[in-house]
Amino acid sequence: MPRTTTSDRTKISERLLGKADEFPAYFELYESLVAHGSAHIIQIDQPRESDSASHDDILWIVELLKGNPRVTWAELNSQVHEQNLSSITTSGINKAVNIAVQAMIMVDCAARDRHSTTYEVDSYRPISWEPSEPFLDFVQRAFPRDSEGDRRRIKQALRNRYILKAWKLKKRLGVTFRMTDNLMEHLLYDSHNQVLYLFHQTAFLKAHLKRSSAHLAMECSLEESLKLGTVPPQLLVETLHSLQAVLFPILDDKSADILVRLTKKMGFDDDCNQYDGYMRFKEPPEDFTYHYWGGRLARLEELVIRREPRNKLERWFRWYTTDVNALAIALLALAISIVVGLIGIVISSIQLWIAWEAWRYPVAPPV
């Protein structure tokens, strides 16, 4: 299948990212999406086949989603089939919608179909856009906000973010960093395999944040954001902040070295190394907190603090520093103090009795 041309990329980047630029990592993903599973999902300047769609079709579907974020999967498929793409099969339309959603907001809306029914990572299970579900509701499920009950844990994790630097996670938890193009999987930690998934498309995040900052307030609703073709600025800022201020802070050389290796050898977006701020502010205000990734950040902090000991010495220290054992040791120390006190009282009493007897019955000095 022919790759996108320069004019195709210019049009796509202008419509979906707000400016005509190269975006190499983004278009590497886009090319893989259109080629995945079939050689005929997308084709350019060729007769249309029964299972094909063009780049213009993808952009048109994005406009439908922006125009009505409450459209259901079934309604969108019907509109696509009836209005513009009637020659494409249902399978082709499904693929085109999947590509449009991921190109628009970096969410795989058929993620559940790509995993087994038992697949689960740290309470996360992939979801898909249901046929009768409004697009808005699907995206809300994809990005649930942290509960109020987690506020304290999240604030503590942000205060302790110095222990969440990439090199410390690697040293203390043996973490391997793996990139993901599905924004839903950002900061997802697979403790079984010691893998931390990171959404690496920072050029995409910055482009969307720049677009949204001109039209949306930080606390805008999800529906307002989708009408602009993006996710809420708060979510964009948190994702960038977690990467460039928590895991890979600019002044931390050890973490920076890890990031360089990830970009050069593991396929991370080269833009990850460009610390040009979060577009909204240079440094978060004092009251800045997470509303989307806070729970996962707090989970990481908890794992670092309470990680399983790796050797006998660490197990010994862990045993003597746990709350339960600290209480047991304190009680044992109290018991010993009581016993020593009683022995001291007994000895003092004996000494007092001896002194009393010596006073009552003094012994005459020898002549």
C-alpha angles and dihedrals in degrees: 000000000000116000123236115283126228090260091050091053093047092053094045095047092047093049100039104026103030099241141054105253139132101255093182097186092047094051092044086060092043092053091050091049094053091046098043117113097350138041090218107054091105129015133172129210092354132108109276116255126206094263101040140102133183130233088253088056090055091051090048091054089051089054090052090053092048091048093053116016089177094064114121125230091250093049092048092049090050092050092049092048096046104036108038118347103046092138093061120090123241089255091053092049091050090053092047092051091049091052092046093053094048093044089050104045105359095248123134102223092190097046094125091058090058095057137056119264090250096051111125134154118194093330091314117124123182116251134201133206106265119224096244096035121107113240089238092057092048092054090047089055090048092055109031114184119240115263122250089242089066095054094099094048091048094050090049091051091051091049089050096043090122087078090054097065112132096248092050092051089049093049100041101035101022089237123186114203116223126184123233131189092201108090090204089069098055113133091004109152121206100201092184092062096023091236124147114199116215128189099230104183096107094155088060091049094050093047092051092044091052091051094047094045089064094053111018138059119233091250096045120140125262091245092055090051095048090052086060091047098252144083123260116295089236090063092047092049093047092051093050092042093052090053103039103029104029111028101023108020113185096240096049108094096188093054091042090056090054091050092051090054091048092053095044101041109017102045099250115158109274087223089073086083093056106095098192097143132255094286090235099064138347095232127014114256119249093262094049112126139158123266100174111025098030095100093053092045090051090048090055092049090051092050092051093050095042101031117152114265114253101204142021094268092053090046089052092051091045092052093051095045102047117108094243095050092043088057091047091051091048091052091047090051090050092051092050090049090052093049092047089048092052091048089050091051091050093049091047090050091051091049090049091049092050091050091049092051091048090053094048096046107030116190115234114238115249116264 
